């Protein structure tokens, strides 16, 4: 990346982790764009980011829709400037159910948002970054990208796929000035984990289990995303950066 402060884009920026990422990236960015399906949540993050004095915009978009992705990329580049950092973070958790009872429609929905959404974000942003030969992309996967978890067939499969997309993109851009990495959060204090905990408790599975390190905070993820976005990580490409307090140590 050049020495000028980059424009940062965060999808799922209205959620707990996305908001922490947007606030953290504001310190190192010339502008921050927040994309979310939930317009009110995106606006709330934008108002919080605004306090840091950086240019900000909030866009309502569905990351699983190709037209929406093309639109948000164009809007951000027209209004803020070239996207230098992309936190490809939007995601959903689905339901907790054993595989033999896992609902087909929930599985498809997880693939639409978590996999197709991550793919479309990569596709549209990478097109712009490749033309400029600079940029850093951080996909939010999960420790569910490297472990099986009872009751979470759709989520686990979708996050394994996000890691596959990350690795493919990283190999494709190696040596071009662009880097693509994944951050793999363990359970983080958030709406999503509270919902999974609630469902796991009801279905007596271990879906939301935190392990001995307990839950992390959204800020823990934001700090690693900021590092991966920064020039200090200039030789880090294709990494699966686990942030779980040691929960998945082999
Ligand atoms: P969250 O539910 O608080 O935030 C997710 C955000 O994504 C929400 O604001 C939601 O409106 C948005 N979103 C959902 N579908 C969308 C769509 N189709 N288009 C645009 N936006 C959409 O959850 P979070 O904990 O902040 O999760 C952020 C990311 O971190 C997700 O990818 C999640 O899978 C991942 N993750 C979370 C945890 C955790 O413990 N919370 C652990 C590992 C990975």
CSV table of C-alpha atoms and ligand atoms in Angstrom, one decimal:
chain,number,residue,atom,x,y,z
A,1,UNK,CA,0.0,0.0,0.0
A,2,UNK,CA,1.1,3.6,-0.5
A,3,UNK,CA,1.9,5.9,2.4
A,4,UNK,CA,-1.5,7.8,2.0
A,5,UNK,CA,-4.1,6.6,4.4
A,6,UNK,CA,-6.3,4.0,2.6
A,7,UNK,CA,-10.1,3.9,2.3
A,8,UNK,CA,-11.5,1.0,4.3
A,9,UNK,CA,-14.7,-0.9,3.6
A,10,UNK,CA,-16.3,-3.2,6.1
A,11,UNK,CA,-19.2,-5.5,5.3
A,12,UNK,CA,-21.4,-6.6,8.2
A,13,UNK,CA,-20.3,-3.3,9.7
A,14,UNK,CA,-23.5,-2.9,11.7
A,15,UNK,CA,-22.7,-6.1,13.7
A,16,UNK,CA,-20.7,-6.5,16.8
A,17,UNK,CA,-17.4,-7.5,15.2
A,18,UNK,CA,-17.9,-5.3,12.1
A,19,UNK,CA,-18.5,-2.3,14.2
A,20,UNK,CA,-15.3,-2.9,16.2
A,21,UNK,CA,-13.4,-3.4,13.0
A,22,UNK,CA,-14.8,-0.1,11.5
A,23,UNK,CA,-13.9,1.8,14.6
A,24,UNK,CA,-10.3,0.3,14.7
A,25,UNK,CA,-9.7,0.9,11.0
A,26,UNK,CA,-10.9,4.5,11.3
A,27,UNK,CA,-7.5,5.3,13.1
A,28,UNK,CA,-5.5,4.2,10.1
A,29,UNK,CA,-7.9,5.2,7.2
A,30,UNK,CA,-8.7,8.2,5.1
A,31,UNK,CA,-12.3,7.2,5.0
A,32,UNK,CA,-14.5,4.2,6.2
A,33,UNK,CA,-17.5,2.7,4.4
A,34,UNK,CA,-19.9,0.5,6.2
A,35,UNK,CA,-22.1,-2.0,4.3
A,36,UNK,CA,-24.9,-3.9,6.0
A,37,UNK,CA,-28.3,-5.4,5.2
A,38,UNK,CA,-29.5,-3.7,8.4
A,39,UNK,CA,-29.5,0.0,7.5
A,40,UNK,CA,-30.1,1.2,11.1
A,41,UNK,CA,-27.2,-0.8,12.4
A,42,UNK,CA,-24.9,0.5,9.5
A,43,UNK,CA,-25.9,4.1,10.3
A,44,UNK,CA,-25.3,3.5,14.0
A,45,UNK,CA,-21.7,2.4,13.3
A,46,UNK,CA,-21.3,5.3,10.9
A,47,UNK,CA,-22.2,7.7,13.6
A,48,UNK,CA,-19.7,6.1,16.0
A,49,UNK,CA,-16.9,6.2,13.4
A,50,UNK,CA,-17.7,9.8,12.6
A,51,UNK,CA,-16.6,10.8,16.1
A,52,UNK,CA,-13.0,9.9,15.1
A,53,UNK,CA,-13.2,12.7,12.5
A,54,UNK,CA,-12.7,10.4,9.5
A,55,UNK,CA,-14.9,10.6,6.4
A,56,UNK,CA,-17.6,7.9,6.6
A,57,UNK,CA,-20.5,6.4,4.6
A,58,UNK,CA,-23.1,3.7,5.4
A,59,UNK,CA,-24.7,1.7,2.6
A,60,UNK,CA,-27.5,-0.8,2.8
A,61,UNK,CA,-26.7,-3.8,0.7
A,62,UNK,CA,-27.2,-7.5,0.6
A,63,UNK,CA,-23.7,-9.1,0.2
A,64,UNK,CA,-25.3,-12.2,-1.5
A,65,UNK,CA,-26.6,-10.1,-4.4
A,66,UNK,CA,-24.1,-9.4,-7.2
A,67,UNK,CA,-25.7,-6.1,-8.2
A,68,UNK,CA,-25.6,-4.8,-4.7
A,69,UNK,CA,-21.9,-5.7,-4.4
A,70,UNK,CA,-21.1,-3.9,-7.7
A,71,UNK,CA,-23.1,-0.9,-6.4
A,72,UNK,CA,-21.5,-0.6,-3.0
A,73,UNK,CA,-18.0,-0.8,-4.5
A,74,UNK,CA,-18.8,1.8,-7.1
A,75,UNK,CA,-20.4,4.1,-4.5
A,76,UNK,CA,-17.5,3.9,-2.1
A,77,UNK,CA,-14.9,4.6,-4.8
A,78,UNK,CA,-16.9,7.5,-6.2
A,79,UNK,CA,-17.5,9.1,-2.8
A,80,UNK,CA,-14.5,8.2,-0.7
A,81,UNK,CA,-11.8,7.0,-3.1
A,82,UNK,CA,-10.1,3.8,-4.0
A,83,UNK,CA,-10.6,0.9,-1.6
A,84,UNK,CA,-7.3,0.0,0.0
A,85,UNK,CA,-8.6,-2.2,2.9
A,86,UNK,CA,-11.5,-4.5,2.6
A,87,UNK,CA,-12.9,-6.3,5.7
A,88,UNK,CA,-15.1,-8.9,4.1
A,89,UNK,CA,-16.9,-9.7,7.3
A,90,UNK,CA,-20.7,-10.1,6.9
A,91,UNK,CA,-22.0,-13.4,8.0
A,92,UNK,CA,-24.9,-15.3,9.6
A,93,UNK,CA,-25.0,-18.3,12.0
A,94,UNK,CA,-28.0,-20.3,10.9
A,95,UNK,CA,-29.5,-22.7,13.4
A,96,UNK,CA,-28.2,-25.4,15.8
A,97,UNK,CA,-29.4,-28.9,14.7
A,98,UNK,CA,-27.8,-32.3,14.2
A,99,UNK,CA,-26.8,-32.9,10.6
A,100,UNK,CA,-29.6,-35.5,9.9
A,101,UNK,CA,-32.1,-32.8,10.9
A,102,UNK,CA,-30.4,-29.8,9.6
A,103,UNK,CA,-32.9,-27.7,7.5
A,104,UNK,CA,-32.1,-27.6,3.7
A,105,UNK,CA,-33.2,-24.0,3.4
A,106,UNK,CA,-30.9,-22.8,6.3
A,107,UNK,CA,-28.0,-24.6,4.7
A,108,UNK,CA,-28.7,-22.8,1.4
A,109,UNK,CA,-29.1,-19.5,3.2
A,110,UNK,CA,-25.7,-19.9,4.9
A,111,UNK,CA,-24.1,-20.6,1.6
A,112,UNK,CA,-25.8,-17.6,0.0
A,113,UNK,CA,-24.6,-15.1,2.7
A,114,UNK,CA,-21.3,-16.6,4.1
A,115,UNK,CA,-19.9,-18.2,0.9
A,116,UNK,CA,-21.5,-16.4,-2.1
A,117,UNK,CA,-21.3,-13.1,-0.1
A,118,UNK,CA,-17.6,-13.5,0.6
A,119,UNK,CA,-17.0,-14.6,-3.0
A,120,UNK,CA,-18.9,-11.6,-4.5
A,121,UNK,CA,-17.1,-9.2,-2.2
A,122,UNK,CA,-13.7,-10.6,-3.2
A,123,UNK,CA,-14.7,-10.6,-6.9
A,124,UNK,CA,-15.8,-7.0,-7.1
A,125,UNK,CA,-13.2,-5.5,-4.8
A,126,UNK,CA,-10.3,-7.5,-6.3
A,127,UNK,CA,-11.2,-6.3,-9.8
A,128,UNK,CA,-10.5,-2.7,-8.6
A,129,UNK,CA,-7.4,-3.6,-6.5
A,130,UNK,CA,-5.8,-5.6,-9.3
A,131,UNK,CA,-6.1,-2.6,-11.6
A,132,UNK,CA,-4.1,-0.5,-9.1
A,133,UNK,CA,-1.7,-3.3,-7.8
A,134,UNK,CA,-2.3,-2.5,-4.1
A,135,UNK,CA,-4.7,-3.5,-1.3
A,136,UNK,CA,-5.3,-5.7,1.7
A,137,UNK,CA,-8.4,-7.9,2.1
A,138,UNK,CA,-9.3,-9.7,5.3
A,139,UNK,CA,-12.1,-12.3,5.2
A,140,UNK,CA,-13.8,-13.1,8.5
A,141,UNK,CA,-13.9,-16.9,8.7
A,142,UNK,CA,-14.1,-18.6,12.1
A,143,UNK,CA,-12.4,-21.4,14.0
A,144,UNK,CA,-15.3,-23.3,12.4
A,145,UNK,CA,-13.2,-23.1,9.3
A,146,UNK,CA,-10.7,-25.6,10.8
A,147,UNK,CA,-12.8,-27.6,13.2
A,148,UNK,CA,-16.0,-29.6,13.2
A,149,UNK,CA,-18.6,-28.4,15.6
A,150,UNK,CA,-21.7,-30.4,16.6
A,151,UNK,CA,-24.9,-28.9,15.5
A,152,UNK,CA,-23.4,-26.4,13.1
A,153,UNK,CA,-23.2,-28.3,9.7
A,154,UNK,CA,-24.2,-25.3,7.6
A,155,UNK,CA,-22.1,-22.7,9.4
A,156,UNK,CA,-19.0,-25.0,9.6
A,157,UNK,CA,-19.2,-25.9,5.9
A,158,UNK,CA,-19.6,-22.3,4.9
A,159,UNK,CA,-16.6,-21.1,7.0
A,160,UNK,CA,-14.4,-23.9,5.6
A,161,UNK,CA,-15.4,-22.5,2.2
A,162,UNK,CA,-14.5,-19.0,3.2
A,163,UNK,CA,-11.0,-20.2,4.0
A,164,UNK,CA,-10.8,-22.0,0.6
A,165,UNK,CA,-11.8,-18.7,-1.1
A,166,UNK,CA,-9.1,-16.9,0.9
A,167,UNK,CA,-6.4,-19.3,0.0
A,168,UNK,CA,-7.4,-19.3,-3.7
A,169,UNK,CA,-7.4,-15.5,-3.8
A,170,UNK,CA,-4.1,-15.3,-2.0
A,171,UNK,CA,-2.4,-17.6,-4.5
A,172,UNK,CA,-3.9,-15.6,-7.4
A,173,UNK,CA,-2.7,-12.2,-6.1
A,174,UNK,CA,0.7,-13.3,-4.7
A,175,UNK,CA,3.4,-10.8,-5.9
A,176,UNK,CA,0.9,-8.3,-7.2
A,177,UNK,CA,1.0,-5.9,-4.2
A,178,UNK,CA,-2.4,-7.2,-2.9
A,179,UNK,CA,-2.8,-9.6,0.0
A,180,UNK,CA,-5.7,-11.7,1.1
A,181,UNK,CA,-5.9,-13.2,4.6
A,182,UNK,CA,-8.5,-14.7,6.9
A,183,UNK,CA,-9.1,-13.9,10.5
A,184,UNK,CA,-10.5,-16.9,12.4
A,185,UNK,CA,-12.3,-15.8,15.6
A,186,UNK,CA,-13.2,-18.3,18.3
A,187,UNK,CA,-16.3,-17.4,20.3
A,188,UNK,CA,-16.6,-13.7,20.7
A,189,UNK,CA,-18.8,-11.8,23.1
A,190,UNK,CA,-21.6,-10.8,20.6
A,191,UNK,CA,-25.2,-11.2,19.5
A,192,UNK,CA,-24.2,-14.1,17.3
A,193,UNK,CA,-22.6,-16.2,20.1
A,194,UNK,CA,-25.4,-15.4,22.5
A,195,UNK,CA,-27.9,-16.7,20.0
A,196,UNK,CA,-25.8,-19.9,19.4
A,197,UNK,CA,-25.4,-20.4,23.1
A,198,UNK,CA,-29.1,-20.1,23.6
A,199,UNK,CA,-29.8,-22.6,20.8
A,200,UNK,CA,-27.1,-25.0,21.9
A,201,UNK,CA,-28.4,-25.0,25.4
A,202,UNK,CA,-31.9,-25.8,24.1
A,203,UNK,CA,-30.6,-28.6,21.9
A,204,UNK,CA,-28.0,-29.9,24.4
A,205,UNK,CA,-25.1,-29.6,21.8
A,206,UNK,CA,-21.7,-27.9,22.3
A,207,UNK,CA,-22.1,-25.4,19.4
A,208,UNK,CA,-21.3,-22.3,21.4
A,209,UNK,CA,-18.7,-23.8,23.7
A,210,UNK,CA,-16.0,-21.3,24.7
A,211,UNK,CA,-13.3,-23.5,26.1
A,212,UNK,CA,-11.0,-22.5,29.0
A,213,UNK,CA,-9.9,-19.1,27.5
A,214,UNK,CA,-13.5,-17.9,27.7
A,215,UNK,CA,-15.0,-15.5,25.1
A,216,UNK,CA,-13.0,-12.9,23.3
A,217,UNK,CA,-14.1,-9.4,22.6
A,218,UNK,CA,-14.9,-7.9,19.2
A,219,UNK,CA,-11.9,-5.6,19.8
A,220,UNK,CA,-9.6,-8.7,19.8
A,221,UNK,CA,-10.6,-9.4,16.2
A,222,UNK,CA,-10.5,-5.7,15.1
A,223,UNK,CA,-6.9,-5.4,16.4
A,224,UNK,CA,-5.8,-8.4,14.3
A,225,UNK,CA,-7.7,-7.2,11.2
A,226,UNK,CA,-5.9,-3.8,11.6
A,227,UNK,CA,-2.5,-5.6,11.8
A,228,UNK,CA,-3.3,-7.7,8.7
A,229,UNK,CA,-4.4,-4.5,6.9
A,230,UNK,CA,-1.2,-2.7,7.8
A,231,UNK,CA,2.2,-2.4,6.1
A,232,UNK,CA,3.6,-4.3,9.1
A,233,UNK,CA,1.9,-7.4,7.6
A,234,UNK,CA,3.3,-6.8,4.1
A,235,UNK,CA,4.6,-10.3,3.8
A,236,UNK,CA,1.5,-12.0,5.2
A,237,UNK,CA,-0.7,-13.5,2.5
A,238,UNK,CA,-3.0,-16.4,2.6
A,239,UNK,CA,-2.8,-16.7,6.4
A,240,UNK,CA,-5.6,-18.2,8.5
A,241,UNK,CA,-5.1,-16.1,11.6
A,242,UNK,CA,-6.7,-17.8,14.6
A,243,UNK,CA,-7.9,-15.5,17.4
A,244,UNK,CA,-9.4,-17.7,20.1
A,245,UNK,CA,-7.2,-17.5,23.2
A,246,UNK,CA,-5.8,-21.0,22.4
A,247,UNK,CA,-9.1,-22.9,22.2
A,248,UNK,CA,-8.0,-24.7,19.0
A,249,UNK,CA,-4.4,-25.3,19.7
A,250,UNK,CA,-3.7,-28.7,18.2
B,1,LIG,P1,-23.5,-10.0,14.0
B,1,LIG,O1,-24.7,-10.8,13.7
B,1,LIG,O2,-23.4,-9.1,15.1
B,1,LIG,O3,-23.1,-9.2,12.7
B,1,LIG,C1,-23.2,-9.7,11.4
B,1,LIG,C2,-23.7,-8.5,10.5
B,1,LIG,O4,-23.8,-9.0,9.2
B,1,LIG,C3,-25.1,-8.0,11.0
B,1,LIG,O5,-25.1,-6.6,11.2
B,1,LIG,C4,-26.0,-8.4,9.8
B,1,LIG,O6,-27.0,-7.4,9.6
B,1,LIG,C5,-25.0,-8.4,8.6
B,1,LIG,N1,-25.5,-9.2,7.5
B,1,LIG,C6,-26.1,-10.5,7.6
B,1,LIG,N2,-26.5,-10.9,6.4
B,1,LIG,C7,-26.1,-9.9,5.6
B,1,LIG,C8,-26.3,-9.7,4.1
B,1,LIG,N3,-26.8,-10.7,3.4
B,1,LIG,N4,-25.8,-8.6,3.6
B,1,LIG,C9,-25.2,-7.7,4.3
B,1,LIG,N5,-25.0,-7.7,5.6
B,1,LIG,C10,-25.5,-8.9,6.3
B,1,LIG,O7,-22.3,-11.1,14.1
B,1,LIG,P2,-20.8,-10.9,14.4
B,1,LIG,O8,-20.4,-11.7,15.6
B,1,LIG,O9,-20.4,-9.4,14.4
B,1,LIG,O10,-20.1,-11.7,13.1
B,1,LIG,C11,-19.3,-11.0,12.2
B,1,LIG,C12,-18.5,-12.1,11.4
B,1,LIG,O11,-17.7,-12.8,12.4
B,1,LIG,C13,-19.4,-13.2,10.8
B,1,LIG,O12,-18.9,-13.5,9.5
B,1,LIG,C14,-19.3,-14.3,11.7
B,1,LIG,O13,-19.6,-15.6,11.1
B,1,LIG,C15,-17.9,-14.2,12.2
B,1,LIG,N6,-17.6,-14.9,13.5
B,1,LIG,C16,-18.3,-14.5,14.6
B,1,LIG,C17,-18.0,-15.1,15.8
B,1,LIG,C18,-18.7,-14.8,17.1
B,1,LIG,O14,-18.4,-15.4,18.1
B,1,LIG,N7,-19.5,-13.7,17.1
B,1,LIG,C19,-17.0,-16.2,15.8
B,1,LIG,C20,-16.4,-16.5,14.6
B,1,LIG,C21,-16.7,-15.9,13.5
